[in-house]
Amino acid sequence: MTYENIIVETREKVGFIRLNRPQALNALNSALLADLAGALEAFDKDNDIGAIVITGSEKAFAAGADIKEMQTLAFADAYLGDYFSEWERVTRLRKPLIAAVAGYALGGGCELAMMCDFIIAADTAKFGQPEITLGVMPGMGGSQRLTRSVGKSKAMDLCLTGRMMDAAEAERCGLVSRVVPAADLVAEAVKAAAKIASFSLPVVMMTKETVNRAYETTLSEGLRFERRVFHSMFALEDQKEGMAAFAEKRAPSFKNR
Ligand code: HXC
């Protein structure tokens, strides 16, 4: 499958996607969304893929939703077409998704990064929700995911002033899991994804599902869910293999069953 707005590669068990609209700093238009969601869903269904990395260019992960595509949008069309709801396809993936962010991750770019399971940032990364400067507000999850990720004060600051924060501030406030030198970004993200892909795939997927529960439910329901899923793992051959390998002082060989 060839795509116009993204570059798709497989690196052993890692699905790798590079956003590729350099002329618009990877601004997220409908065509890019169709490409990205299609490629992600194909990786999600592929039994040989264990984790996925999305990255952009050195200058921009993505400078936002495509302003030129949006500027003449009428309310009725936005409402009837449920504009931006298609982006939820990214959040329906069951395999882990890592955002590797260098340069600008603004507006929808920051929101796309936050749809991923975690963000690894280059020291050049700049995050922001500048929609207010355009006469709108975040529309792809920013007001909700940023607030849950970094807390009310920082989220209000970013959404109301439209300012950018650098990678160090993003790491301090917990938006990103780690910051690496820009030159190492893709290698580090692929290494993390390869590590994840070396584990039992059903266990990886259940772990993602369970951590995500923390955002969707109460603590007591989340803890019950965790226990039930944890118990169910003892039905997997991979649990027997993982623990036998530890006891026998050898590397495990997971069968994904
Ligand atoms: C469409 C964009 C774009 C965008 C950049 N470009 N961002 N096109 N949508 N979001 C285009 C520019 O128009 C320009 O095209 C080319 O990319 C290079 O950008 P420059 O501005 O010349 O680059 P630079 O001077 O380096 O500035 C980089 C920048 C700036 C600071 C990132 O591009 C910028 O502020 N972009 C917009 C950021 C933003 O507001 N994002 C939020 C969008 S709204 P030409 O053809 O002139 O060369 C959003 C969610 C909306 O994401 C949800 C609510 C409904």
Coordinates of C-alpha atoms and ligand atoms in Angstrom, one line a residue:
M1 CA 0.0 0.0 0.0
T2 CA 1.4 3.4 -0.9
Y3 CA 0.4 6.6 0.9
E4 CA 0.7 10.2 -0.2
N5 CA 1.1 11.9 3.2
I6 CA 3.0 9.4 5.3
I7 CA 5.9 7.0 4.9
V8 CA 5.3 3.6 6.3
E9 CA 8.0 1.0 7.1
T10 CA 8.3 -2.2 9.1
R11 CA 11.4 -2.5 11.3
E12 CA 11.3 -6.1 12.5
K13 CA 8.3 -6.2 14.8
V14 CA 7.9 -2.4 14.9
G15 CA 5.5 -0.6 12.6
F16 CA 7.0 2.8 11.8
I17 CA 5.1 5.8 10.4
R18 CA 6.6 9.1 9.4
L19 CA 4.1 12.0 8.8
N20 CA 5.2 13.5 5.5
R21 CA 3.7 16.8 4.4
P22 CA 6.9 18.9 4.7
Q23 CA 5.4 21.8 2.7
A24 CA 2.9 22.3 5.4
L25 CA 4.9 21.2 8.5
N26 CA 2.8 18.0 8.6
A27 CA -0.4 19.9 9.1
L28 CA -3.1 17.4 9.6
N29 CA -5.7 17.4 6.8
S30 CA -8.3 14.8 5.9
A31 CA -6.1 13.0 3.4
L32 CA -3.3 12.6 6.0
L33 CA -5.9 11.3 8.5
A34 CA -7.1 8.7 6.0
D35 CA -3.6 7.6 5.3
L36 CA -2.5 7.5 9.0
A37 CA -5.6 5.8 10.3
G38 CA -5.5 3.2 7.5
A39 CA -1.8 2.4 8.1
L40 CA -2.3 2.3 11.9
E41 CA -5.3 -0.1 11.5
A42 CA -3.3 -2.3 9.2
F43 CA -0.4 -2.6 11.7
D44 CA -2.9 -3.2 14.5
K45 CA -4.3 -6.2 12.6
D46 CA -0.9 -7.5 11.6
N47 CA 0.2 -10.4 13.8
D48 CA 3.9 -9.7 13.1
I49 CA 3.7 -6.2 14.6
G50 CA 4.1 -5.7 18.3
A51 CA 4.2 -1.9 18.7
I52 CA 4.0 1.2 16.5
V53 CA 6.0 4.5 16.3
I54 CA 4.7 7.7 14.8
T55 CA 7.1 10.5 14.1
G56 CA 7.3 13.6 12.0
S57 CA 10.2 15.6 10.6
E58 CA 13.1 17.3 12.5
K59 CA 11.2 20.6 12.2
A60 CA 7.7 19.5 13.0
F61 CA 5.9 16.5 14.4
A62 CA 2.8 18.3 13.2
A63 CA 2.0 22.0 13.3
G64 CA -1.7 21.4 13.9
A65 CA -4.8 20.7 12.1
D66 CA -4.7 22.1 8.6
I67 CA -5.8 25.7 9.0
K68 CA -6.3 26.3 5.3
E69 CA -8.6 23.3 5.1
M70 CA -10.6 24.5 8.1
Q71 CA -10.8 28.3 7.5
T72 CA -14.0 28.3 5.4
L73 CA -15.8 25.5 7.3
A74 CA -19.4 26.4 8.3
F75 CA -20.9 25.4 11.6
A76 CA -23.5 23.2 10.0
D77 CA -20.9 21.2 8.1
A78 CA -18.6 20.9 11.1
Y79 CA -21.6 19.7 13.2
L80 CA -23.2 17.4 10.7
G81 CA -19.9 15.9 9.6
D82 CA -18.8 15.6 13.3
Y83 CA -15.6 17.3 12.3
F84 CA -12.5 15.7 13.9
S85 CA -14.4 12.7 15.4
E86 CA -12.6 10.5 12.8
W87 CA -9.4 11.0 14.7
E88 CA -10.8 8.7 17.4
R89 CA -9.7 5.9 15.1
V90 CA -6.2 6.5 16.4
T91 CA -7.3 5.9 20.0
R92 CA -9.1 2.6 19.1
L93 CA -5.8 0.8 18.4
R94 CA -5.1 -2.1 20.7
K95 CA -1.4 -2.2 20.3
P96 CA 1.0 0.3 21.9
L97 CA 1.6 3.5 20.0
I98 CA 4.6 5.7 20.7
A99 CA 4.8 9.3 19.5
A100 CA 8.4 10.4 18.8
V101 CA 8.2 14.2 18.7
A102 CA 10.8 16.6 17.3
G103 CA 10.1 20.3 16.6
Y104 CA 6.6 21.6 16.6
A105 CA 3.7 19.6 18.1
L106 CA 1.0 22.3 18.1
G107 CA -2.8 22.2 18.2
G108 CA -3.9 18.9 16.5
G109 CA -0.2 17.9 16.5
C110 CA 0.0 18.0 20.3
E111 CA -3.4 16.3 20.4
L112 CA -2.3 13.5 18.1
A113 CA 0.8 13.0 20.2
M114 CA -1.5 12.8 23.3
M115 CA -3.6 10.1 21.6
C116 CA -0.5 7.9 21.6
D117 CA 0.2 5.8 24.6
F118 CA 3.3 7.7 25.5
I119 CA 5.5 10.5 24.1
I120 CA 9.3 10.5 23.7
A121 CA 10.5 14.0 22.9
A122 CA 13.6 15.3 21.2
D123 CA 15.2 18.2 23.0
T124 CA 14.0 20.4 20.1
A125 CA 10.3 19.6 20.8
K126 CA 7.8 22.4 21.3
F127 CA 4.3 21.6 22.5
G128 CA 1.3 24.0 22.5
Q129 CA -2.4 24.5 22.0
P130 CA -2.4 27.8 20.0
E131 CA -6.0 27.4 18.8
I132 CA -7.1 30.5 20.8
T133 CA -4.8 32.6 18.6
L134 CA -7.0 31.5 15.6
G135 CA -10.3 32.2 17.3
V136 CA -11.1 28.7 18.3
M137 CA -10.1 26.2 21.0
P138 CA -8.7 22.6 20.9
G139 CA -11.0 20.3 19.0
M140 CA -9.1 17.0 18.9
G141 CA -9.0 16.2 22.6
G142 CA -6.6 18.8 23.9
S143 CA -8.8 20.4 26.5
Q144 CA -9.4 17.0 28.0
R145 CA -6.3 14.9 27.5
L146 CA -3.9 17.8 28.2
T147 CA -5.7 18.6 31.5
R148 CA -5.7 14.9 32.6
S149 CA -2.0 14.7 31.6
V150 CA -0.6 17.9 33.1
G151 CA -3.3 19.2 35.5
K152 CA -5.6 22.2 35.4
S153 CA -3.2 25.0 35.9
K154 CA -0.7 24.1 33.2
A155 CA -3.5 23.1 30.8
M156 CA -5.3 26.4 31.3
D157 CA -2.0 28.3 30.9
L158 CA -1.3 26.6 27.6
C159 CA -4.9 26.7 26.2
L160 CA -5.7 30.2 27.3
T161 CA -2.4 31.9 26.3
G162 CA -1.5 29.8 23.3
R163 CA 2.1 29.7 24.3
M164 CA 4.5 26.9 23.5
M165 CA 6.4 24.8 26.1
D166 CA 9.8 23.3 25.4
A167 CA 10.8 19.6 26.0
A168 CA 12.2 20.2 29.4
E169 CA 9.0 21.8 30.7
A170 CA 6.9 19.0 29.0
E171 CA 9.0 16.4 30.8
R172 CA 8.7 18.3 34.1
C173 CA 4.9 18.4 33.9
G174 CA 4.6 14.7 32.8
L175 CA 3.4 15.3 29.2
V176 CA 6.4 13.3 27.9
S177 CA 7.9 10.2 29.3
R178 CA 11.5 11.1 28.4
V179 CA 13.6 13.6 26.5
V180 CA 16.5 12.5 24.2
P181 CA 18.9 14.3 21.9
A182 CA 17.2 15.1 18.6
A183 CA 19.7 13.0 16.7
D184 CA 18.7 9.9 18.7
L185 CA 15.0 10.4 18.7
V186 CA 13.9 7.8 16.1
A187 CA 16.4 5.2 17.3
E188 CA 15.3 5.6 20.9
A189 CA 11.6 5.4 20.0
V190 CA 12.1 2.3 17.8
K191 CA 14.3 0.7 20.6
A192 CA 11.5 1.3 23.1
A193 CA 8.9 -0.1 20.7
A194 CA 11.1 -3.2 19.9
K195 CA 11.5 -3.9 23.6
I196 CA 7.7 -3.8 24.0
A197 CA 7.3 -6.0 20.9
S198 CA 9.7 -8.6 22.4
F199 CA 7.1 -9.3 25.2
S200 CA 3.9 -11.4 25.1
L201 CA 1.6 -9.6 22.7
P202 CA -1.6 -10.4 24.6
V203 CA 0.0 -9.3 27.8
V204 CA 1.2 -6.1 26.2
M205 CA -2.3 -5.4 24.8
M206 CA -4.1 -6.2 28.1
T207 CA -1.6 -3.9 30.0
K208 CA -2.4 -1.0 27.6
E209 CA -6.1 -1.6 28.0
T210 CA -5.8 -1.7 31.8
V211 CA -3.7 1.4 32.1
N212 CA -6.2 3.2 29.9
R213 CA -8.9 2.2 32.3
A214 CA -7.4 4.6 34.8
Y215 CA -8.7 7.4 32.6
E216 CA -12.2 6.0 32.1
T217 CA -13.4 4.8 35.5
T218 CA -13.2 5.1 39.3
L219 CA -10.2 3.8 41.3
S220 CA -12.2 0.9 42.8
E221 CA -13.6 -0.2 39.4
G222 CA -10.1 0.2 37.8
L223 CA -8.5 -1.9 40.6
R224 CA -11.2 -4.6 40.1
F225 CA -10.6 -4.5 36.3
E226 CA -6.9 -4.8 36.9
R227 CA -7.3 -7.8 39.2
R228 CA -9.6 -9.6 36.7
V229 CA -7.3 -9.1 33.8
F230 CA -4.3 -10.1 35.9
H231 CA -6.0 -13.3 36.9
S232 CA -6.8 -14.1 33.3
M233 CA -3.1 -13.9 32.4
F234 CA -2.6 -17.2 34.2
A235 CA -4.5 -18.8 31.4
L236 CA -1.7 -17.8 28.9
E237 CA 1.1 -20.1 27.9
D238 CA 3.3 -17.0 27.9
Q239 CA 2.8 -16.6 31.7
K240 CA 4.0 -20.2 32.2
E241 CA 6.9 -19.5 29.9
G242 CA 7.9 -16.2 31.4
M243 CA 8.0 -17.5 34.9
A244 CA 9.6 -20.8 34.0
A245 CA 12.3 -18.9 32.1
F246 CA 13.0 -16.8 35.2
A247 CA 13.2 -19.9 37.5
E248 CA 15.5 -21.6 34.9
K249 CA 17.7 -18.5 34.5
R250 CA 17.2 -18.3 30.7
A251 CA 15.6 -15.8 28.3
P252 CA 11.8 -16.3 27.8
S253 CA 10.5 -17.3 24.4
F254 CA 7.0 -15.9 24.2
K255 CA 4.5 -17.6 21.8
N256 CA 1.9 -14.9 22.0
R257 CA -0.7 -17.4 23.2
Ligands
HXC1 C1 -1.8 24.7 7.4 C2 0.3 25.2 7.9 C3 0.1 25.0 9.3 C4 -1.2 24.6 9.7 C5 2.2 25.6 9.1 N1 1.6 25.6 7.8 N2 1.3 25.3 10.0 N3 -0.6 25.1 7.0 N4 -2.1 24.4 8.7 N5 -1.5 24.3 10.9 C6 2.3 26.0 6.6 C7 2.5 27.5 6.4 O1 1.3 28.1 6.0 C8 3.6 27.5 5.4 O2 3.1 27.3 4.1 C9 4.4 26.3 5.8 O3 3.6 25.4 6.5 C10 5.6 26.6 6.7 O4 5.2 27.3 7.8 P1 5.8 28.7 8.3 O5 4.8 29.4 9.1 O6 6.3 29.5 7.1 O7 7.0 28.3 9.1 P2 7.7 29.0 10.4 O8 7.8 30.5 10.1 O9 8.9 28.2 10.7 O10 6.6 28.9 11.6 C11 6.4 27.6 12.1 C12 5.1 27.7 13.0 C13 3.9 28.3 12.2 C14 5.3 28.5 14.2 C15 4.7 26.2 13.4 O11 3.8 27.6 10.9 C16 2.6 28.3 12.8 O12 2.3 29.0 13.8 N6 1.7 27.3 12.4 C17 0.4 27.2 12.9 C18 0.4 26.6 14.2 C19 -1.1 26.5 14.8 O13 -1.7 27.5 15.0 N7 -1.5 25.3 14.9 C20 -2.9 25.0 15.4 C21 -3.8 24.8 14.3 S1 -5.5 24.6 14.8 P3 3.4 28.3 2.9 O14 2.5 27.8 1.8 O15 3.1 29.7 3.4 O16 4.9 28.0 2.7 C22 -5.5 23.0 15.4 C23 -6.8 22.4 16.0 C24 -8.0 23.1 15.7 O17 -4.7 22.3 15.3 C25 -9.1 22.5 16.4 C26 -10.2 23.5 16.6 C27 -11.3 23.3 15.6

